[in-house]
Coordinates of C-alpha atoms (C1' of nucleotides) in Angstrom, one line a residue:
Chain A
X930 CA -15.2 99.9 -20.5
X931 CA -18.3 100.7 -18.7
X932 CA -16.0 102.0 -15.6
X933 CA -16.8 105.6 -16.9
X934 CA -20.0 106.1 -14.9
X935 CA -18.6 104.7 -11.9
X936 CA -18.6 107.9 -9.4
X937 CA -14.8 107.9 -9.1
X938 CA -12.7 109.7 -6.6
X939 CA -9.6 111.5 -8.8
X940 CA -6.3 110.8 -7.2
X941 CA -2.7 111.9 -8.1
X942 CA 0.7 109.6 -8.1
X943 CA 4.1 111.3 -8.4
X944 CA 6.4 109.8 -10.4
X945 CA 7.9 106.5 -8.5
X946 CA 5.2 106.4 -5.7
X947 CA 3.2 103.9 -5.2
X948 CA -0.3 103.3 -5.4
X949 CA -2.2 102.2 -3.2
X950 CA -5.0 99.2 -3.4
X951 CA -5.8 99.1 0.2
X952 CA -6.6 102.0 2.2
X953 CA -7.6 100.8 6.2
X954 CA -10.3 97.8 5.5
X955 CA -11.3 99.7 1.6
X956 CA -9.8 98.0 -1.4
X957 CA -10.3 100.2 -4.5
X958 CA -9.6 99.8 -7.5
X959 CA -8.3 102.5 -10.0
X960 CA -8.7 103.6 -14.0
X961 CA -5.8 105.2 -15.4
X962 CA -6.6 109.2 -16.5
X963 CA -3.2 109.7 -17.6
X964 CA 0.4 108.9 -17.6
X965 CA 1.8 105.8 -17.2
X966 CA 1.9 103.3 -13.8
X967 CA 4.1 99.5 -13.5
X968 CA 2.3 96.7 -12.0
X969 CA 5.1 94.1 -11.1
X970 CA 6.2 91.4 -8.6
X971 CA 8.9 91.5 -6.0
X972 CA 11.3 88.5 -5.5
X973 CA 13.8 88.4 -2.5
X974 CA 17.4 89.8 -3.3
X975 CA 15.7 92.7 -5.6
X976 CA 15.3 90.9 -8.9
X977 CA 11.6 92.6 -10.1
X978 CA 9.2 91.2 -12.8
X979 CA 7.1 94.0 -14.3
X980 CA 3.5 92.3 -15.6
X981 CA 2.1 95.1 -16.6
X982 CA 2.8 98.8 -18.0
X983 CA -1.0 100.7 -17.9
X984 CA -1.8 103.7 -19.7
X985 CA -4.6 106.3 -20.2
X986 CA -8.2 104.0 -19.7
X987 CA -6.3 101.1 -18.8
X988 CA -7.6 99.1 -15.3
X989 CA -6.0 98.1 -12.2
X990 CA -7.1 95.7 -9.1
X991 CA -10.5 94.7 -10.8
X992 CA -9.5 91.1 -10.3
X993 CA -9.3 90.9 -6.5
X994 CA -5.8 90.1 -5.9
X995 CA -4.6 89.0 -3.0
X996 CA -2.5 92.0 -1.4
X997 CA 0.9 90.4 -1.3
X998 CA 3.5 90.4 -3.7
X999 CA 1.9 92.8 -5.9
X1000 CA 2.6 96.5 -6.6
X1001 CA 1.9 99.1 -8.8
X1002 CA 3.6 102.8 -8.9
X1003 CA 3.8 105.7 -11.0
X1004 CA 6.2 105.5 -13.9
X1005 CA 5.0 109.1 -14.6
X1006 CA 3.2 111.3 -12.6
X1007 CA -0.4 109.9 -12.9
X1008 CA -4.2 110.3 -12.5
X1009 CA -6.5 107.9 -11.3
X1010 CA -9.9 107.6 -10.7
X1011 CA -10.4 105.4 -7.5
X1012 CA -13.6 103.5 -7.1
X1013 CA -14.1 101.4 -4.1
X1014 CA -14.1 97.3 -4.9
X1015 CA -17.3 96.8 -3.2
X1016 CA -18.9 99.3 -5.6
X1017 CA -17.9 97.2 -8.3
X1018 CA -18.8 94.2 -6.7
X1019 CA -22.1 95.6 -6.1
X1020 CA -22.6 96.9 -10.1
X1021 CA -21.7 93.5 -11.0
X1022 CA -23.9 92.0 -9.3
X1023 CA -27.1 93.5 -10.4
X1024 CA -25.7 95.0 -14.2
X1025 CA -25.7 91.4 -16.3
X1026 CA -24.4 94.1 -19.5
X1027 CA -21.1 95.4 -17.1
X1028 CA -20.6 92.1 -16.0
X1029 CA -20.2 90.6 -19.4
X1030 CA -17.4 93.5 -20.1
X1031 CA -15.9 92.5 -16.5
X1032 CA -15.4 88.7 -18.0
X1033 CA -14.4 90.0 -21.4
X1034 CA -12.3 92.1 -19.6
X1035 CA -10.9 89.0 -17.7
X1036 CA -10.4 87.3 -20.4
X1037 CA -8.2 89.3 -22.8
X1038 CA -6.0 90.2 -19.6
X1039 CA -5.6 86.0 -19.5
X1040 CA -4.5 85.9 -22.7
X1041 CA -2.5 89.0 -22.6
X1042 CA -0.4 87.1 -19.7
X1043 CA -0.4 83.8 -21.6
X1044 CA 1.5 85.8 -24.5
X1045 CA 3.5 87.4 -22.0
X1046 CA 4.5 83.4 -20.8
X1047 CA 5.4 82.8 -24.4
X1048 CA 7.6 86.0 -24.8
X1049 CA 9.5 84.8 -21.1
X1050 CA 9.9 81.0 -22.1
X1051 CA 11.1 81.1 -25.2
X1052 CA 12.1 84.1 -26.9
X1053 CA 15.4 85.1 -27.3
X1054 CA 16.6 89.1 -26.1
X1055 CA 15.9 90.4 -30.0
X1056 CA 12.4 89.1 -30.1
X1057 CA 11.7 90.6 -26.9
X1058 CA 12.6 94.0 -27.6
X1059 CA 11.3 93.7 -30.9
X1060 CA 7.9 92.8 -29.7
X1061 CA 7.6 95.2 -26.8
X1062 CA 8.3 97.9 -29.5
X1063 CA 5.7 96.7 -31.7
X1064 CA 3.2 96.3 -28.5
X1065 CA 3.9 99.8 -27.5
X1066 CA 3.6 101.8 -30.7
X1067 CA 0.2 99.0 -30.8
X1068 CA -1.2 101.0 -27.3
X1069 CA 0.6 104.2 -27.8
X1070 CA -0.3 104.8 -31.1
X1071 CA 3.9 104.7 -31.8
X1072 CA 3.2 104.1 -36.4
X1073 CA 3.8 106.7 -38.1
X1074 CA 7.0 109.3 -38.3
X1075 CA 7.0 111.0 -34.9
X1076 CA 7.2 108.2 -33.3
X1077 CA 6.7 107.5 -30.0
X1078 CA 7.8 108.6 -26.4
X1079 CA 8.3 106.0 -24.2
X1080 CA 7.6 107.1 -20.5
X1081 CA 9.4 104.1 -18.8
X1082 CA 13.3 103.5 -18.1
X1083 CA 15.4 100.8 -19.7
X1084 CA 15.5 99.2 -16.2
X1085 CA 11.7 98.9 -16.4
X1086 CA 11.7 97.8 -19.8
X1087 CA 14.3 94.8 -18.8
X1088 CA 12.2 94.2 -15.8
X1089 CA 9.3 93.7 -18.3
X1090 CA 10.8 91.7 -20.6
X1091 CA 12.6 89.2 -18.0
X1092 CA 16.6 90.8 -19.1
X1093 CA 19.0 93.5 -18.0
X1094 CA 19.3 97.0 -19.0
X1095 CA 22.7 96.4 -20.5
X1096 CA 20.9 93.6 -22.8
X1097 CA 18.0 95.7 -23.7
X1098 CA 20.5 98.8 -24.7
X1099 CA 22.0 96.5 -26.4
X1100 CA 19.4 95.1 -28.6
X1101 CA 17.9 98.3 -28.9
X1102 CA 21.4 99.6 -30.7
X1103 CA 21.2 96.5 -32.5
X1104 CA 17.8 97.3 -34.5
X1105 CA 19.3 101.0 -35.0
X1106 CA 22.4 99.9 -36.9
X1107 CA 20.0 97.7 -38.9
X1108 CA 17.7 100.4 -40.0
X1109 CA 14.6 99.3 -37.8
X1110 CA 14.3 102.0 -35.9
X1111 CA 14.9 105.5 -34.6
X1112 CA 16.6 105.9 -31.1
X1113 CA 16.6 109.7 -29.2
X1114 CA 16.6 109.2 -25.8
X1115 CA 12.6 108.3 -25.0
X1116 CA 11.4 108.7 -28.3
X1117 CA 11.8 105.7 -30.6
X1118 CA 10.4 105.8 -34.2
X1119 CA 9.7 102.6 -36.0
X1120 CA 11.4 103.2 -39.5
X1121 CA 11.1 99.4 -41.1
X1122 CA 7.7 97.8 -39.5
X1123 CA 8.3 94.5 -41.0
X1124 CA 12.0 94.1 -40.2
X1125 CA 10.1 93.8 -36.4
X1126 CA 7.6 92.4 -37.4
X1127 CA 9.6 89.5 -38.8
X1128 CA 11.4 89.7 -35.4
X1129 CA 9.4 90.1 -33.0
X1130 CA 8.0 86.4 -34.4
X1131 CA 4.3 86.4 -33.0
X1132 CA 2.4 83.1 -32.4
X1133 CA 1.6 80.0 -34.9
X1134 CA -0.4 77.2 -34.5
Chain B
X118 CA -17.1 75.1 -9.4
X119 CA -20.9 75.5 -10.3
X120 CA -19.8 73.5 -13.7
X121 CA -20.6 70.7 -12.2
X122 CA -24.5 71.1 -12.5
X123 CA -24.4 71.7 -16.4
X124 CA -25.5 68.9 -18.5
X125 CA -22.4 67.6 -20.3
X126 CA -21.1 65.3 -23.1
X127 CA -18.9 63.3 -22.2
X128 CA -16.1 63.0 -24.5
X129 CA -12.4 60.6 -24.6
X130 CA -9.2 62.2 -25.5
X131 CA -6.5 59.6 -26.8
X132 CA -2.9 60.6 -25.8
X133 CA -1.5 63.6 -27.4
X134 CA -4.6 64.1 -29.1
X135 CA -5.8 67.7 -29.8
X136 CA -8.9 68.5 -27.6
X137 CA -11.2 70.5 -30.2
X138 CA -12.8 73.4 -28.9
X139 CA -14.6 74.5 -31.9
X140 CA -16.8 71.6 -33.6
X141 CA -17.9 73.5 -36.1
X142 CA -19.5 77.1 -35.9
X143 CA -20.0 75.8 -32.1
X144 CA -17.3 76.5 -29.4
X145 CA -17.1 74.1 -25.8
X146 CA -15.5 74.6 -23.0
X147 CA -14.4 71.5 -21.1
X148 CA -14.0 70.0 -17.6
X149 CA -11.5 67.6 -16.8
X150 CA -12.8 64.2 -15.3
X151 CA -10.0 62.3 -15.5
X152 CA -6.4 62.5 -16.8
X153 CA -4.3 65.3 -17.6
X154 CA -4.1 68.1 -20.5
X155 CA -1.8 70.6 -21.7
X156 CA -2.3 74.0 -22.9
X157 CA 0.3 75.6 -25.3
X158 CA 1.2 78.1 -27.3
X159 CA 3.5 77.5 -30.7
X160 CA 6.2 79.2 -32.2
X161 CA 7.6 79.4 -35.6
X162 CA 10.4 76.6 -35.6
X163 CA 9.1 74.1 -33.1
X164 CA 9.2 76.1 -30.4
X165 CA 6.4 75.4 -27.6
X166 CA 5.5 77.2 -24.4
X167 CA 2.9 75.2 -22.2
X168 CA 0.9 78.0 -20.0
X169 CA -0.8 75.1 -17.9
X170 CA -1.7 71.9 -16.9
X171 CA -4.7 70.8 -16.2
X172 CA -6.0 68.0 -13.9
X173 CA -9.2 66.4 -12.5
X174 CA -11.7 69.5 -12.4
X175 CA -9.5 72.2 -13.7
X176 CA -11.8 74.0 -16.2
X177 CA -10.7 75.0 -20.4
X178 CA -12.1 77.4 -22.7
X179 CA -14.3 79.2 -20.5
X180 CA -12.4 82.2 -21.9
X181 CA -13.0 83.1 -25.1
X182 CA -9.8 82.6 -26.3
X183 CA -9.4 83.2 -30.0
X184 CA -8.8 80.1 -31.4
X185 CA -5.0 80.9 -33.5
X186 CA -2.1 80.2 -31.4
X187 CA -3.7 78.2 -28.4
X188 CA -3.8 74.5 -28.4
X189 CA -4.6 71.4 -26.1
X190 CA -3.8 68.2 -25.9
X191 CA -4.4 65.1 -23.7
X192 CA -1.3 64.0 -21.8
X193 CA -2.8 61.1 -20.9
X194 CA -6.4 59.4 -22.2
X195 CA -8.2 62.0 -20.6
X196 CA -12.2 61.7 -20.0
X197 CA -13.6 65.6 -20.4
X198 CA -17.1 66.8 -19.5
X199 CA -18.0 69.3 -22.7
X200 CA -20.4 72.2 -22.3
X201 CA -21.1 74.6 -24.9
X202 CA -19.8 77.8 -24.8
X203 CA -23.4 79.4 -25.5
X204 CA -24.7 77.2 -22.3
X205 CA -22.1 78.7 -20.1
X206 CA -23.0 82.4 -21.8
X207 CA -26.4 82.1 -20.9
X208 CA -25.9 80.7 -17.4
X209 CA -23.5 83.3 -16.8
X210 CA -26.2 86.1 -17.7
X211 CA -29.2 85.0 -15.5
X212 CA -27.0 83.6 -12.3
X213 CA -25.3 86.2 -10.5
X214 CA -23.8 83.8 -8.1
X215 CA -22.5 81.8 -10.9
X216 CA -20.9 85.0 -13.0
X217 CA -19.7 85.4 -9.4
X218 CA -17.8 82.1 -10.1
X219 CA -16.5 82.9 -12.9
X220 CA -14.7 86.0 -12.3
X221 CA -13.1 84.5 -9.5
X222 CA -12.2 82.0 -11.6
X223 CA -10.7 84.5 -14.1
X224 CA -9.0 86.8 -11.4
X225 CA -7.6 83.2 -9.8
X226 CA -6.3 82.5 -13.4
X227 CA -4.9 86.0 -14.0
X228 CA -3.2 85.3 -10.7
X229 CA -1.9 82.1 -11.7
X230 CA -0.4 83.3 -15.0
X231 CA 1.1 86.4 -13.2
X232 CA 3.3 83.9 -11.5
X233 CA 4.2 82.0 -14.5
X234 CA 5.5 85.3 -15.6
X235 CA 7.7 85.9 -12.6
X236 CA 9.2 82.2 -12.4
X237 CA 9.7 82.3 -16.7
X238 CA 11.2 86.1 -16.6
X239 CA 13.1 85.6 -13.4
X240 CA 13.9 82.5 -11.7
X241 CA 16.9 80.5 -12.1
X242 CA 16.5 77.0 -13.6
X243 CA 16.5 75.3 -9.9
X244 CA 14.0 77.7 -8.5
X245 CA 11.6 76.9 -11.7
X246 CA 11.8 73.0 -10.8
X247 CA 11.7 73.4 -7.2
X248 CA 8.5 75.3 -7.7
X249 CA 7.4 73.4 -10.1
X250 CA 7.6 70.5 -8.0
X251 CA 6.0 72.9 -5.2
X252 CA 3.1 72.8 -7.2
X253 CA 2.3 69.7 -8.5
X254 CA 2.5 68.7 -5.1
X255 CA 0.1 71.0 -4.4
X256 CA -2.2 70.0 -7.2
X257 CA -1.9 66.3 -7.4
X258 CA -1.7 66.0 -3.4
X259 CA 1.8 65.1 -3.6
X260 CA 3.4 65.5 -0.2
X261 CA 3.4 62.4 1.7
X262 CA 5.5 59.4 1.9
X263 CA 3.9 57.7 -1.5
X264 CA 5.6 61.1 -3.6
X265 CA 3.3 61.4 -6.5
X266 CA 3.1 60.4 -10.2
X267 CA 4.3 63.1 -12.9
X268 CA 1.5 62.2 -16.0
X269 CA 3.6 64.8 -18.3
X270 CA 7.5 64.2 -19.4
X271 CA 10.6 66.1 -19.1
X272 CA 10.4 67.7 -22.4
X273 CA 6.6 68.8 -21.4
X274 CA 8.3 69.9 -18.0
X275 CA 10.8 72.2 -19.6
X276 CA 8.7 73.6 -22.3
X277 CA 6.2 74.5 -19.1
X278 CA 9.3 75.6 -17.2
X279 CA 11.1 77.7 -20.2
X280 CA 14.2 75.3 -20.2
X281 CA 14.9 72.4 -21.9
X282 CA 14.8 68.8 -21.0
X283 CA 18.2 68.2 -20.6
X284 CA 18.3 71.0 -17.6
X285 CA 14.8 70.1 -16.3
X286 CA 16.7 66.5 -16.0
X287 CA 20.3 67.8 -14.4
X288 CA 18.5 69.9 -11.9
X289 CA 16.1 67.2 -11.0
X290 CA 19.3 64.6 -10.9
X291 CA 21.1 67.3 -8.4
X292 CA 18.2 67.8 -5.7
X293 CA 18.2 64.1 -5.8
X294 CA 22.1 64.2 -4.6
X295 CA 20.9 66.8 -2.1
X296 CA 18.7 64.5 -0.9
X297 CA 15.3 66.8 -1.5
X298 CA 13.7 64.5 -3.6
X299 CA 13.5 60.8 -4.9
X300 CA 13.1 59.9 -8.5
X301 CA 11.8 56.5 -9.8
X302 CA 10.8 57.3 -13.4
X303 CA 7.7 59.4 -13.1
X304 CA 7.1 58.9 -10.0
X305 CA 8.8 61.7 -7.3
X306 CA 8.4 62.0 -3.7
X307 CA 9.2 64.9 -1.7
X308 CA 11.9 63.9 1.1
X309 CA 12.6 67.7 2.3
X310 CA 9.8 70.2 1.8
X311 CA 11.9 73.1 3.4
X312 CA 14.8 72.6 1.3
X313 CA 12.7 72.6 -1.6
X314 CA 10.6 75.6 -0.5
X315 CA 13.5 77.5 0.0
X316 CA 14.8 76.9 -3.6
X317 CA 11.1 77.3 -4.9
X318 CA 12.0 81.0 -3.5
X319 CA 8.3 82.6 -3.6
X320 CA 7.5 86.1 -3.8
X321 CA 8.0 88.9 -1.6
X322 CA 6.9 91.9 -1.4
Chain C
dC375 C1' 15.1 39.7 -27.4
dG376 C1' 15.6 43.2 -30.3
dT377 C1' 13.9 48.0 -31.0
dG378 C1' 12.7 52.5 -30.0
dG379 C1' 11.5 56.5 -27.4
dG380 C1' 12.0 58.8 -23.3
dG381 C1' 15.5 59.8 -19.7
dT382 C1' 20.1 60.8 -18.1
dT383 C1' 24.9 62.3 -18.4
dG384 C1' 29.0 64.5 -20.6
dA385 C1' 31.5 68.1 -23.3
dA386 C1' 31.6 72.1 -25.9
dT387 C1' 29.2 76.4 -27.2
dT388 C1' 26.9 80.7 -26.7
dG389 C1' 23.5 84.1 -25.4
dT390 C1' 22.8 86.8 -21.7
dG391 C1' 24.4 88.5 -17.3
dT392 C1' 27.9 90.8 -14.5
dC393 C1' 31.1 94.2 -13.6
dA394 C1' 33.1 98.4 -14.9
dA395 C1' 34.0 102.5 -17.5
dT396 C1' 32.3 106.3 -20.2
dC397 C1' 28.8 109.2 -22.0
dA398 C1' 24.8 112.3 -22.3
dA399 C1' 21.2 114.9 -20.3
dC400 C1' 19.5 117.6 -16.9
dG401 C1' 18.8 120.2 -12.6
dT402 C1' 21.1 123.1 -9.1
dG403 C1' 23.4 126.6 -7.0
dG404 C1' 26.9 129.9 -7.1
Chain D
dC1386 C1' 25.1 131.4 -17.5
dC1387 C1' 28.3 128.1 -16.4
dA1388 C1' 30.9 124.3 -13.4
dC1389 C1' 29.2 120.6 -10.9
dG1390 C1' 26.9 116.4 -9.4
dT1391 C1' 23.5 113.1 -10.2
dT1392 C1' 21.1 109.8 -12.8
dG1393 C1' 20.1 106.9 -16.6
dA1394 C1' 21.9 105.2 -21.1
dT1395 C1' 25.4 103.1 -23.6
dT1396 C1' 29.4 100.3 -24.6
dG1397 C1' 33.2 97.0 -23.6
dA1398 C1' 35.4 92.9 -21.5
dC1399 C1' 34.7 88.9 -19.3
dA1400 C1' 32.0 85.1 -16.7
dC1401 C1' 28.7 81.8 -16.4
dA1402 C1' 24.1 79.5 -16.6
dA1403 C1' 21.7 77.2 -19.7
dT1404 C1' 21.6 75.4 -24.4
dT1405 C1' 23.3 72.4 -27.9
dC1406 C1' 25.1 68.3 -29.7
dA1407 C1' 26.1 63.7 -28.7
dA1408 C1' 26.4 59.4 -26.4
dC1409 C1' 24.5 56.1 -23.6
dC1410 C1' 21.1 53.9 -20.6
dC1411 C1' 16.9 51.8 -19.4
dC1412 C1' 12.6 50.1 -19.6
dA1413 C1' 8.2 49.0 -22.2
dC1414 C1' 6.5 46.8 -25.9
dG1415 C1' 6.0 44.3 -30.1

DNA sequence: CGTGGGGTTGAATTGTGTCAATCAACGTGG
DNA sequence: CCACGTTGATTGACACAATTCAACCCCACG
């Protein structure tokens, strides 16, 4: 993503803060560095959906959003680099080539959130987890023997995935007894791809 | 939306038949005129999630969604305007106010489906209808003594909802009895708005 | 005037949530 | 370096919301 020669404030997150879109009458927007932040919605009485986990070059608040509802925080601690909306605004509007990215950009996030519908509406608790695993080790590079280290909690994870912890743990112990996988603690190893695979049951049409 | 200005074919969808986006090596994008369309994902096994509806002036395909997976359908005989994609591509790269549009457009969508994601992953069956209700209202210009008239059926309901029909009925058949809403077939009208609003439970943040 | 496809209602089932107990890992301070 | 407290993960028992299976109704349509 053309972001990179955006002039870019660097800001820091500790871990469970959140971060902040609006500062006075400024609304910025912010490209992951490192570690990991939750973008999620709040209902009444505490229940949470989590739309979003970004990692390292991963965007935030490029679509204007409206402030409410919303939030993003640090799973991890976390860089950013904070560019001012406006300046965005103002590339957009004169760089046809960044624009382009901004709508392709648009675009896969849509259909990113249409899959995410799917996953909500109609999969069952095993399909979930199986696909978040298979998503994750997709943008955390998580193939391969060592695995991969997961910087969010089972809460977020169930939050994500629209169950409870309980269920996820659950699930999780499931695939282990079945050979799928490798559980210790954060890290979680994929030892039979295509058992998830078959699982995690993508799209047909 | 600047669509409006494009020169168009204008094409007839029969009920429940596919709507085409790619004729060809050649991709459209479409605006409703009249009726109503549905956009869905499939799963293995006959399961369906719908990610929208779309009525009078509601836009499809201006993403370029890859073509597996995604399909629509006319709920009812539906009268589109069709624009190729290519036409909208170009437009979007000389107008600046129109690529303008468009990412509104998209961040409006991205909104939309952020929603979906908190009613599928975390709202109880009544607080699905109720919003659902909420918005078709909105939509279709449904408050008002007259109620309005539901083009789609249960089972198209539920599958947009994440339940089944037979839920998307009892919870339909229980605000009745509390006197929220009437039901005559497809038609439903809208006798307490709070009542409803207060079950639609929106977010909070 | 049958016939058929949605819509509605009922009864039984079940996947997932809730509540609760235990465990494992880790940081802290004595 | 070790008891302790804290926090998240895991497991178990039970409850319940929503699904499943089934029957019936009702209207539209040939």
């Amino acid at each position: 993503m053309g972001l990179m020669s955006f002039p870019a404030t660097i800001v820091q997150a500790d871990r469970d803060s959140e971060i902040v879109a609006q500062a006075g009458s400024l609304r910025h927007c912010f490209q992951v560095v490192e570690g990991c932040v939750r973008v999620f919605w709040l209902l009444e009485n505490g229940r949470r959906q989590i739309t979003d986990f970004l990692f390292a070059g991963d965007l935030l608040g490029l679509d204007a959003i409206p402030d409410n509802a919303l939030g993003a925080e640090a799973v991890t601690p976390v860089t950013l680099r904070r560019i001012p909306q406006a300046v965005v605004e103002t590339r957009a509007s004169t760089d046809l080539r960044f624009a382009r990215e901004l709508r392709a950009y648009g675009a896969a996030q849509i259909r990113a959130a249409h899959a995410r519908c799917v996953l909500l509406g109609r999969k069952t608790a095993s399909e979930r987890v199986a696909a978040f695993l298979l998503e994750m080790a997709q943008r955390l590079g998580g193939y391969g023997k060592s695995g991969m280290y997961l910087p969010m909690s089972r809460t977020d994870i169930a939050d994500y995935l629209g169950l409870t912890t309980e269920t996820v743990c659950r699930t999780l112990t499931d695939l282990r007894q079945r050979g799928a996988i490798r559980i210790e603690r954060a890290r979680i190893t994929i030892l039979d791809l295509p058992a998830l695979e078959r699982t995690g049951a993508e799209y047909v049409h």
